[in-house]
Amino acid sequence: MYIVSSCLLGYPCRYDARSCPFEFLTGKGIREFLIPVCPEVLGGLGIPRRPAEVRGGDGDDVLAGTARVLDISGRDVTEEYLKGAWISLGIALQSGAKAAILKARSPSCGPGSIYDGTFSRTLRPGDGVFAALLRRHGIEVYSEETAREVLGQLRRSSWS
């Protein structure tokens, strides 16, 4: 089983009430292995919602309590992000997920790089809150931009 950001499967749960479907995740024999989650919605944030970014670090720093997640109006939504990350981790662990395919650059899901907290579209190295939590629990994390190899393996194994 693989955890996948719900927006990548076409669910309109992004902050702007849109989705960003990733065509490689659709098709015969794949979807039955995918478990969609949206940590932001599971944490209690609505759709649509104001865009948010991690300020003062990355997802690991949010988990450590040294950085915060703020929306564009300055509202602190850290607790919602943490709650959603922990609920989503529970789903991942309960399902026995081997890996996660998450939305690039998201303050929740972004693996490897996220926006820097200035709302200027500037990237910084680091994971989003949920991606960092998954890594801490030994679950491999990919973005839709880096997941083709793992998805190719899934396609081959599910069709054989």
Tab-separated table of N, CA and C in Angstrom:
chain	number	residue	atom	x	y	z
A	1	MET	N	0.839	-1.181	0.000
A	1	MET	CA	0.000	0.000	0.000
A	1	MET	C	0.883	1.244	0.000
A	2	TYR	N	0.356	2.282	-0.623
A	2	TYR	CA	1.068	3.548	-0.735
A	2	TYR	C	0.133	4.682	-0.324
A	3	ILE	N	0.624	5.563	0.525
A	3	ILE	CA	-0.108	6.773	0.881
A	3	ILE	C	0.085	7.771	-0.257
A	4	VAL	N	-0.973	8.481	-0.634
A	4	VAL	CA	-0.884	9.467	-1.717
A	4	VAL	C	-1.638	10.725	-1.296
A	5	SER	N	-1.057	11.874	-1.604
A	5	SER	CA	-1.777	13.135	-1.388
A	5	SER	C	-3.073	13.090	-2.186
A	6	SER	N	-4.183	13.332	-1.527
A	6	SER	CA	-5.493	13.251	-2.179
A	6	SER	C	-5.589	14.119	-3.425
A	7	CYS	N	-4.972	15.293	-3.392
A	7	CYS	CA	-5.057	16.199	-4.546
A	7	CYS	C	-4.436	15.585	-5.793
A	8	LEU	N	-3.457	14.682	-5.624
A	8	LEU	CA	-2.826	14.034	-6.776
A	8	LEU	C	-3.742	13.007	-7.429
A	9	LEU	N	-4.772	12.584	-6.707
A	9	LEU	CA	-5.750	11.639	-7.255
A	9	LEU	C	-7.001	12.341	-7.767
A	10	GLY	N	-6.965	13.665	-7.799
A	10	GLY	CA	-8.078	14.418	-8.362
A	10	GLY	C	-9.067	14.973	-7.360
A	11	TYR	N	-8.858	14.738	-6.078
A	11	TYR	CA	-9.758	15.306	-5.071
A	11	TYR	C	-9.474	16.807	-4.935
A	12	PRO	N	-10.486	17.649	-5.004
A	12	PRO	CA	-10.270	19.106	-4.942
A	12	PRO	C	-10.105	19.593	-3.498
A	13	CYS	N	-8.990	19.248	-2.885
A	13	CYS	CA	-8.788	19.555	-1.465
A	13	CYS	C	-7.638	20.524	-1.213
A	14	ARG	N	-7.008	21.021	-2.273
A	14	ARG	CA	-5.933	22.000	-2.080
A	14	ARG	C	-6.485	23.272	-1.443
A	15	TYR	N	-5.597	24.139	-1.014
A	15	TYR	CA	-6.021	25.389	-0.376
A	15	TYR	C	-6.959	26.191	-1.273
A	16	ASP	N	-6.769	26.104	-2.595
A	16	ASP	CA	-7.577	26.868	-3.549
A	16	ASP	C	-8.774	26.070	-4.071
A	17	ALA	N	-9.105	24.976	-3.405
A	17	ALA	CA	-10.229	24.094	-3.752
A	17	ALA	C	-10.054	23.447	-5.120
A	18	ARG	N	-8.812	23.298	-5.533
A	18	ARG	CA	-8.522	22.619	-6.800
A	18	ARG	C	-7.780	21.325	-6.505
A	19	SER	N	-7.623	20.532	-7.531
A	19	SER	CA	-6.796	19.335	-7.433
A	19	SER	C	-5.638	19.504	-8.409
A	20	CYS	N	-4.724	18.590	-8.375
A	20	CYS	CA	-3.619	18.586	-9.343
A	20	CYS	C	-3.350	17.129	-9.697
A	21	PRO	N	-4.299	16.515	-10.424
A	21	PRO	CA	-4.197	15.084	-10.693
A	21	PRO	C	-2.911	14.721	-11.431
A	22	PHE	N	-2.327	13.632	-10.996
A	22	PHE	CA	-1.082	13.116	-11.565
A	22	PHE	C	-1.449	11.885	-12.381
A	23	GLU	N	-1.368	12.011	-13.691
A	23	GLU	CA	-1.879	10.977	-14.596
A	23	GLU	C	-1.248	9.613	-14.372
A	24	PHE	N	-0.033	9.567	-13.871
A	24	PHE	CA	0.652	8.290	-13.688
A	24	PHE	C	0.022	7.467	-12.564
A	25	LEU	N	-0.804	8.106	-11.730
A	25	LEU	CA	-1.443	7.402	-10.618
A	25	LEU	C	-2.772	6.773	-11.006
A	26	THR	N	-3.208	7.014	-12.210
A	26	THR	CA	-4.473	6.435	-12.648
A	26	THR	C	-4.180	5.229	-13.526
A	27	GLY	N	-5.157	4.439	-13.728
A	27	GLY	CA	-4.987	3.313	-14.631
A	27	GLY	C	-5.171	1.980	-13.936
A	28	LYS	N	-5.233	0.991	-14.775
A	28	LYS	CA	-5.502	-0.373	-14.351
A	28	LYS	C	-4.484	-0.860	-13.319
A	29	GLY	N	-5.006	-1.393	-12.223
A	29	GLY	CA	-4.159	-2.060	-11.253
A	29	GLY	C	-3.370	-1.173	-10.316
A	30	ILE	N	-3.510	0.124	-10.406
A	30	ILE	CA	-2.722	1.013	-9.542
A	30	ILE	C	-3.555	1.539	-8.378
A	31	ARG	N	-4.698	2.083	-8.684
A	31	ARG	CA	-5.467	2.821	-7.677
A	31	ARG	C	-5.825	1.978	-6.454
A	32	GLU	N	-5.986	0.688	-6.640
A	32	GLU	CA	-6.347	-0.168	-5.509
A	32	GLU	C	-5.226	-0.287	-4.475
A	33	PHE	N	-4.017	0.149	-4.828
A	33	PHE	CA	-2.885	0.118	-3.908
A	33	PHE	C	-2.635	1.476	-3.255
A	34	LEU	N	-3.469	2.464	-3.551
A	34	LEU	CA	-3.240	3.834	-3.107
A	34	LEU	C	-4.260	4.244	-2.045
A	35	ILE	N	-3.772	4.878	-0.997
A	35	ILE	CA	-4.634	5.366	0.076
A	35	ILE	C	-4.516	6.883	0.105
A	36	PRO	N	-5.583	7.598	-0.295
A	36	PRO	CA	-5.506	9.061	-0.318
A	36	PRO	C	-5.638	9.668	1.076
A	37	VAL	N	-4.820	10.684	1.346
A	37	VAL	CA	-4.949	11.470	2.571
A	37	VAL	C	-4.698	12.938	2.240
A	38	CYS	N	-5.365	13.809	2.962
A	38	CYS	CA	-5.061	15.238	2.929
A	38	CYS	C	-4.876	15.668	4.382
A	39	PRO	N	-3.623	15.757	4.836
A	39	PRO	CA	-3.384	16.107	6.235
A	39	PRO	C	-3.997	17.441	6.650
A	40	GLU	N	-4.043	18.395	5.750
A	40	GLU	CA	-4.585	19.708	6.103
A	40	GLU	C	-6.080	19.615	6.409
A	41	VAL	N	-6.808	18.877	5.592
A	41	VAL	CA	-8.242	18.690	5.829
A	41	VAL	C	-8.458	17.816	7.068
A	42	LEU	N	-7.679	16.748	7.203
A	42	LEU	CA	-7.807	15.884	8.380
A	42	LEU	C	-7.478	16.630	9.670
A	43	GLY	N	-6.675	17.672	9.566
A	43	GLY	CA	-6.346	18.489	10.727
A	43	GLY	C	-7.399	19.525	11.065
A	44	GLY	N	-8.429	19.638	10.221
A	44	GLY	CA	-9.532	20.537	10.518
A	44	GLY	C	-9.600	21.803	9.689
A	45	LEU	N	-8.705	21.960	8.717
A	45	LEU	CA	-8.754	23.147	7.861
A	45	LEU	C	-9.774	22.944	6.751
A	46	GLY	N	-10.443	23.992	6.369
A	46	GLY	CA	-11.499	23.911	5.366
A	46	GLY	C	-10.979	23.981	3.943
A	47	ILE	N	-11.921	23.858	3.029
A	47	ILE	CA	-11.659	23.989	1.595
A	47	ILE	C	-12.665	24.997	1.068
A	48	PRO	N	-12.248	26.085	0.461
A	48	PRO	CA	-10.859	26.540	0.337
A	48	PRO	C	-10.362	27.102	1.665
A	49	ARG	N	-9.071	27.397	1.699
A	49	ARG	CA	-8.436	28.002	2.865
A	49	ARG	C	-7.308	28.900	2.380
A	50	ARG	N	-6.834	29.747	3.253
A	50	ARG	CA	-5.725	30.620	2.871
A	50	ARG	C	-4.458	29.785	2.693
A	51	PRO	N	-3.609	30.157	1.729
A	51	PRO	CA	-2.337	29.443	1.599
A	51	PRO	C	-1.512	29.601	2.874
A	52	ALA	N	-0.730	28.590	3.179
A	52	ALA	CA	0.106	28.600	4.382
A	52	ALA	C	1.510	28.129	4.023
A	53	GLU	N	2.474	28.559	4.818
A	53	GLU	CA	3.862	28.146	4.640
A	53	GLU	C	4.508	27.974	6.008
A	54	VAL	N	5.552	27.160	6.035
A	54	VAL	CA	6.324	26.968	7.258
A	54	VAL	C	7.256	28.159	7.420
A	55	ARG	N	7.198	28.780	8.583
A	55	ARG	CA	8.077	29.919	8.863
A	55	ARG	C	9.055	29.536	9.971
A	56	GLY	N	10.337	29.794	9.702
A	56	GLY	CA	11.358	29.548	10.721
A	56	GLY	C	11.988	28.180	10.660
A	57	GLY	N	11.831	27.487	9.544
A	57	GLY	CA	12.431	26.164	9.416
A	57	GLY	C	11.663	25.302	8.438
A	58	ASP	N	11.624	24.007	8.726
A	58	ASP	CA	10.917	23.053	7.871
A	58	ASP	C	10.029	22.169	8.744
A	59	GLY	N	9.496	21.110	8.143
A	59	GLY	CA	8.586	20.236	8.878
A	59	GLY	C	9.205	19.603	10.106
A	60	ASP	N	10.488	19.231	10.029
A	60	ASP	CA	11.166	18.694	11.214
A	60	ASP	C	11.180	19.721	12.339
A	61	ASP	N	11.406	20.972	11.974
A	61	ASP	CA	11.422	22.034	12.981
A	61	ASP	C	10.031	22.263	13.573
A	62	VAL	N	8.993	22.136	12.754
A	62	VAL	CA	7.623	22.245	13.276
A	62	VAL	C	7.376	21.117	14.276
A	63	LEU	N	7.787	19.904	13.930
A	63	LEU	CA	7.614	18.773	14.842
A	63	LEU	C	8.389	18.981	16.148
A	64	ALA	N	9.531	19.657	16.063
A	64	ALA	CA	10.353	19.927	17.247
A	64	ALA	C	9.859	21.135	18.038
A	65	GLY	N	8.904	21.875	17.473
A	65	GLY	CA	8.366	23.046	18.158
A	65	GLY	C	9.169	24.317	17.962
A	66	THR	N	10.095	24.321	16.999
A	66	THR	CA	10.933	25.507	16.780
A	66	THR	C	10.556	26.299	15.537
A	67	ALA	N	9.564	25.847	14.792
A	67	ALA	CA	9.046	26.580	13.627
A	67	ALA	C	7.533	26.489	13.674
A	68	ARG	N	6.863	27.370	12.942
A	68	ARG	CA	5.408	27.434	12.933
A	68	ARG	C	4.905	27.397	11.496
A	69	VAL	N	3.638	27.035	11.339
A	69	VAL	CA	2.967	27.127	10.046
A	69	VAL	C	1.994	28.295	10.150
A	70	LEU	N	2.169	29.272	9.262
A	70	LEU	CA	1.318	30.462	9.259
A	70	LEU	C	0.635	30.588	7.916
A	71	ASP	N	-0.632	31.033	7.933
A	71	ASP	CA	-1.270	31.306	6.649
A	71	ASP	C	-0.903	32.720	6.212
A	72	ILE	N	-1.319	33.072	5.012
A	72	ILE	CA	-0.893	34.335	4.414
A	72	ILE	C	-1.369	35.557	5.199
A	73	SER	N	-2.407	35.385	6.026
A	73	SER	CA	-2.883	36.500	6.860
A	73	SER	C	-2.125	36.586	8.183
A	74	GLY	N	-1.247	35.625	8.444
A	74	GLY	CA	-0.492	35.593	9.692
A	74	GLY	C	-1.083	34.690	10.759
A	75	ARG	N	-2.216	34.069	10.465
A	75	ARG	CA	-2.847	33.160	11.433
A	75	ARG	C	-1.987	31.910	11.606
A	76	ASP	N	-1.761	31.527	12.837
A	76	ASP	CA	-0.965	30.344	13.156
A	76	ASP	C	-1.850	29.100	13.020
A	77	VAL	N	-1.503	28.237	12.078
A	77	VAL	CA	-2.263	27.006	11.838
A	77	VAL	C	-1.411	25.774	12.145
A	78	THR	N	-0.388	25.975	12.958
A	78	THR	CA	0.526	24.881	13.296
A	78	THR	C	-0.210	23.695	13.897
A	79	GLU	N	-1.106	23.942	14.829
A	79	GLU	CA	-1.803	22.833	15.500
A	79	GLU	C	-2.605	21.999	14.511
A	80	GLU	N	-3.252	22.645	13.556
A	80	GLU	CA	-4.015	21.913	12.547
A	80	GLU	C	-3.086	21.055	11.682
A	81	TYR	N	-1.934	21.602	11.337
A	81	TYR	CA	-0.970	20.851	10.531
A	81	TYR	C	-0.422	19.656	11.301
A	82	LEU	N	-0.122	19.849	12.569
A	82	LEU	CA	0.364	18.739	13.387
A	82	LEU	C	-0.713	17.671	13.566
A	83	LYS	N	-1.923	18.092	13.875
A	83	LYS	CA	-3.025	17.139	14.052
A	83	LYS	C	-3.229	16.317	12.784
A	84	GLY	N	-3.271	16.986	11.638
A	84	GLY	CA	-3.468	16.278	10.379
A	84	GLY	C	-2.326	15.336	10.045
A	85	ALA	N	-1.104	15.745	10.359
A	85	ALA	CA	0.057	14.882	10.106
A	85	ALA	C	-0.022	13.615	10.951
A	86	TRP	N	-0.380	13.762	12.219
A	86	TRP	CA	-0.469	12.592	13.098
A	86	TRP	C	-1.621	11.667	12.702
A	87	ILE	N	-2.763	12.234	12.327
A	87	ILE	CA	-3.881	11.396	11.865
A	87	ILE	C	-3.475	10.648	10.596
A	88	SER	N	-2.839	11.351	9.675
A	88	SER	CA	-2.411	10.731	8.417
A	88	SER	C	-1.354	9.662	8.661
A	89	LEU	N	-0.446	9.906	9.605
A	89	LEU	CA	0.546	8.881	9.956
A	89	LEU	C	-0.157	7.632	10.481
A	90	GLY	N	-1.170	7.811	11.311
A	90	GLY	CA	-1.923	6.664	11.814
A	90	GLY	C	-2.517	5.841	10.687
A	91	ILE	N	-3.051	6.508	9.685
A	91	ILE	CA	-3.605	5.812	8.519
A	91	ILE	C	-2.501	5.044	7.802
A	92	ALA	N	-1.344	5.680	7.636
A	92	ALA	CA	-0.218	5.033	6.954
A	92	ALA	C	0.247	3.792	7.715
A	93	LEU	N	0.397	3.918	9.014
A	93	LEU	CA	0.871	2.788	9.811
A	93	LEU	C	-0.153	1.662	9.848
A	94	GLN	N	-1.421	2.028	9.996
A	94	GLN	CA	-2.482	1.023	10.048
A	94	GLN	C	-2.589	0.245	8.736
A	95	SER	N	-2.313	0.916	7.630
A	95	SER	CA	-2.430	0.267	6.323
A	95	SER	C	-1.178	-0.506	5.938
A	96	GLY	N	-0.102	-0.333	6.695
A	96	GLY	CA	1.156	-0.987	6.345
A	96	GLY	C	1.833	-0.358	5.140
A	97	ALA	N	1.611	0.922	4.922
A	97	ALA	CA	2.181	1.609	3.751
A	97	ALA	C	3.699	1.502	3.744
A	98	LYS	N	4.244	1.218	2.559
A	98	LYS	CA	5.690	1.127	2.367
A	98	LYS	C	6.289	2.477	2.031
A	99	ALA	N	5.493	3.309	1.375
A	99	ALA	CA	5.997	4.589	0.878
A	99	ALA	C	4.823	5.538	0.706
A	100	ALA	N	5.174	6.794	0.454
A	100	ALA	CA	4.159	7.817	0.213
A	100	ALA	C	4.546	8.624	-1.014
A	101	ILE	N	3.545	8.986	-1.800
A	101	ILE	CA	3.727	9.859	-2.962
A	101	ILE	C	2.949	11.127	-2.640
A	102	LEU	N	3.699	12.204	-2.414
A	102	LEU	CA	3.115	13.414	-1.850
A	102	LEU	C	3.318	14.616	-2.755
A	103	LYS	N	2.469	15.616	-2.585
A	103	LYS	CA	2.499	16.824	-3.409
A	103	LYS	C	3.757	17.639	-3.134
A	104	ALA	N	4.508	17.882	-4.187
A	104	ALA	CA	5.739	18.666	-4.089
A	104	ALA	C	5.455	20.058	-3.545
A	105	ARG	N	6.347	20.535	-2.714
A	105	ARG	CA	6.388	21.910	-2.197
A	105	ARG	C	5.291	22.257	-1.193
A	106	SER	N	4.421	21.333	-0.879
A	106	SER	CA	3.341	21.577	0.083
A	106	SER	C	3.903	21.720	1.498
A	107	PRO	N	3.337	22.635	2.314
A	107	PRO	CA	3.805	22.748	3.698
A	107	PRO	C	3.479	21.511	4.536
A	108	SER	N	2.531	20.708	4.103
A	108	SER	CA	2.250	19.431	4.761
A	108	SER	C	3.043	18.311	4.118
A	109	CYS	N	2.887	18.187	2.831
A	109	CYS	CA	3.336	16.994	2.124
A	109	CYS	C	4.683	17.119	1.431
A	110	GLY	N	5.144	18.307	1.167
A	110	GLY	CA	6.330	18.507	0.346
A	110	GLY	C	7.549	17.728	0.800
A	111	PRO	N	8.038	16.798	-0.025
A	111	PRO	CA	9.266	16.090	0.313
A	111	PRO	C	10.487	16.758	-0.332
A	112	GLY	N	11.448	17.127	0.491
A	112	GLY	CA	12.716	17.635	-0.036
A	112	GLY	C	12.827	19.132	-0.167
A	113	SER	N	11.738	19.802	-0.525
A	113	SER	CA	11.764	21.269	-0.583
A	113	SER	C	10.354	21.810	-0.380
A	114	ILE	N	10.301	22.942	0.308
A	114	ILE	CA	9.036	23.618	0.595
A	114	ILE	C	9.250	25.113	0.408
A	115	TYR	N	8.158	25.860	0.359
A	115	TYR	CA	8.286	27.314	0.294
A	115	TYR	C	8.807	27.838	1.633
A	116	ASP	N	9.518	28.953	1.579
A	116	ASP	CA	10.325	29.420	2.716
A	116	ASP	C	9.595	30.240	3.769
A	117	GLY	N	8.297	30.429	3.658
A	117	GLY	CA	7.555	31.155	4.680
A	117	GLY	C	7.368	32.629	4.397
A	118	THR	N	7.864	33.099	3.239
A	118	THR	CA	7.741	34.524	2.891
A	118	THR	C	6.627	34.779	1.887
A	119	PHE	N	5.995	33.729	1.394
A	119	PHE	CA	4.938	33.817	0.382
A	119	PHE	C	5.445	34.505	-0.887
A	120	SER	N	6.717	34.286	-1.192
A	120	SER	CA	7.343	34.854	-2.394
A	120	SER	C	7.657	33.771	-3.423
A	121	ARG	N	7.177	32.544	-3.196
A	121	ARG	CA	7.421	31.380	-4.050
A	121	ARG	C	8.892	30.970	-4.050
A	122	THR	N	9.618	31.369	-2.999
A	122	THR	CA	11.018	30.986	-2.843
A	122	THR	C	11.078	29.643	-2.119
A	123	LEU	N	11.836	28.713	-2.687
A	123	LEU	CA	11.953	27.382	-2.093
A	123	LEU	C	13.136	27.310	-1.138
A	124	ARG	N	13.014	26.428	-0.171
A	124	ARG	CA	14.112	26.121	0.740
A	124	ARG	C	14.179	24.603	0.891
A	125	PRO	N	15.345	24.061	1.212
A	125	PRO	CA	15.429	22.618	1.437
A	125	PRO	C	14.653	22.217	2.691
A	126	GLY	N	14.107	21.030	2.673
A	126	GLY	CA	13.398	20.505	3.838
A	126	GLY	C	12.061	19.920	3.451
A	127	ASP	N	11.504	19.173	4.366
A	127	ASP	CA	10.221	18.500	4.159
A	127	ASP	C	9.081	19.291	4.773
A	128	GLY	N	7.873	19.050	4.253
A	128	GLY	CA	6.676	19.516	4.923
A	128	GLY	C	6.455	18.707	6.203
A	129	VAL	N	5.479	19.099	6.982
A	129	VAL	CA	5.247	18.505	8.300
A	129	VAL	C	4.938	17.009	8.198
A	130	PHE	N	3.998	16.623	7.343
A	130	PHE	CA	3.628	15.212	7.207
A	130	PHE	C	4.776	14.404	6.614
A	131	ALA	N	5.445	14.935	5.606
A	131	ALA	CA	6.580	14.228	5.003
A	131	ALA	C	7.658	13.963	6.053
A	132	ALA	N	7.951	14.952	6.884
A	132	ALA	CA	8.963	14.784	7.933
A	132	ALA	C	8.544	13.709	8.932
A	133	LEU	N	7.265	13.698	9.294
A	133	LEU	CA	6.768	12.709	10.248
A	133	LEU	C	6.848	11.299	9.664
A	134	LEU	N	6.495	11.149	8.393
A	134	LEU	CA	6.614	9.839	7.750
A	134	LEU	C	8.059	9.359	7.764
A	135	ARG	N	8.988	10.230	7.393
A	135	ARG	CA	10.409	9.836	7.377
A	135	ARG	C	10.868	9.407	8.772
A	136	ARG	N	10.424	10.118	9.801
A	136	ARG	CA	10.798	9.754	11.175
A	136	ARG	C	10.314	8.361	11.538
A	137	HIS	N	9.273	7.902	10.861
A	137	HIS	CA	8.717	6.574	11.134
A	137	HIS	C	9.120	5.544	10.079
A	138	GLY	N	10.141	5.857	9.307
A	138	GLY	CA	10.719	4.885	8.380
A	138	GLY	C	9.948	4.657	7.099
A	139	ILE	N	9.038	5.550	6.760
A	139	ILE	CA	8.270	5.409	5.519
A	139	ILE	C	8.924	6.278	4.451
A	140	GLU	N	9.239	5.665	3.311
A	140	GLU	CA	9.867	6.396	2.214
A	140	GLU	C	8.900	7.429	1.648
A	141	VAL	N	9.442	8.568	1.254
A	141	VAL	CA	8.620	9.670	0.768
A	141	VAL	C	9.125	10.121	-0.593
A	142	TYR	N	8.196	10.250	-1.539
A	142	TYR	CA	8.486	10.728	-2.889
A	142	TYR	C	7.502	11.843	-3.225
A	143	SER	N	7.891	12.708	-4.143
A	143	SER	CA	6.927	13.657	-4.705
A	143	SER	C	6.404	13.071	-6.005
A	144	GLU	N	5.373	13.692	-6.552
A	144	GLU	CA	4.888	13.251	-7.862
A	144	GLU	C	5.971	13.438	-8.914
A	145	GLU	N	6.931	14.307	-8.641
A	145	GLU	CA	8.010	14.567	-9.592
A	145	GLU	C	9.111	13.515	-9.528
A	146	THR	N	9.187	12.763	-8.435
A	146	THR	CA	10.259	11.773	-8.270
A	146	THR	C	9.735	10.347	-8.155
A	147	ALA	N	8.448	10.142	-8.290
A	147	ALA	CA	7.840	8.847	-7.978
A	147	ALA	C	7.738	7.888	-9.154
A	148	ARG	N	8.146	8.282	-10.320
A	148	ARG	CA	7.936	7.405	-11.485
A	148	ARG	C	8.560	6.024	-11.312
A	149	GLU	N	9.742	5.956	-10.718
A	149	GLU	CA	10.394	4.654	-10.555
A	149	GLU	C	9.590	3.735	-9.641
A	150	VAL	N	9.186	4.242	-8.477
A	150	VAL	CA	8.413	3.412	-7.555
A	150	VAL	C	7.058	3.049	-8.164
A	151	LEU	N	6.463	3.967	-8.915
A	151	LEU	CA	5.186	3.668	-9.564
A	151	LEU	C	5.357	2.640	-10.674
A	152	GLY	N	6.465	2.703	-11.380
A	152	GLY	CA	6.748	1.692	-12.399
A	152	GLY	C	6.855	0.311	-11.780
A	153	GLN	N	7.503	0.213	-10.624
A	153	GLN	CA	7.602	-1.065	-9.921
A	153	GLN	C	6.219	-1.542	-9.490
A	154	LEU	N	5.396	-0.625	-9.011
A	154	LEU	CA	4.043	-0.979	-8.594
A	154	LEU	C	3.235	-1.478	-9.782
A	155	ARG	N	3.333	-0.797	-10.905
A	155	ARG	CA	2.601	-1.242	-12.098
A	155	ARG	C	3.031	-2.645	-12.509
A	156	ARG	N	4.340	-2.883	-12.533
A	156	ARG	CA	4.839	-4.204	-12.937
A	156	ARG	C	4.368	-5.290	-11.970
A	157	SER	N	4.440	-5.027	-10.670
A	157	SER	CA	4.062	-6.053	-9.698
A	157	SER	C	2.552	-6.274	-9.671
A	158	SER	N	1.770	-5.232	-9.916
A	158	SER	CA	0.315	-5.392	-9.841
A	158	SER	C	-0.256	-6.060	-11.081
A	159	TRP	N	0.463	-5.998	-12.173
A	159	TRP	CA	-0.032	-6.627	-13.399
A	159	TRP	C	0.470	-8.053	-13.571
A	160	SER	N	1.406	-8.465	-12.735
A	160	SER	CA	1.955	-9.815	-12.917
A	160	SER	C	1.219	-10.834	-12.088
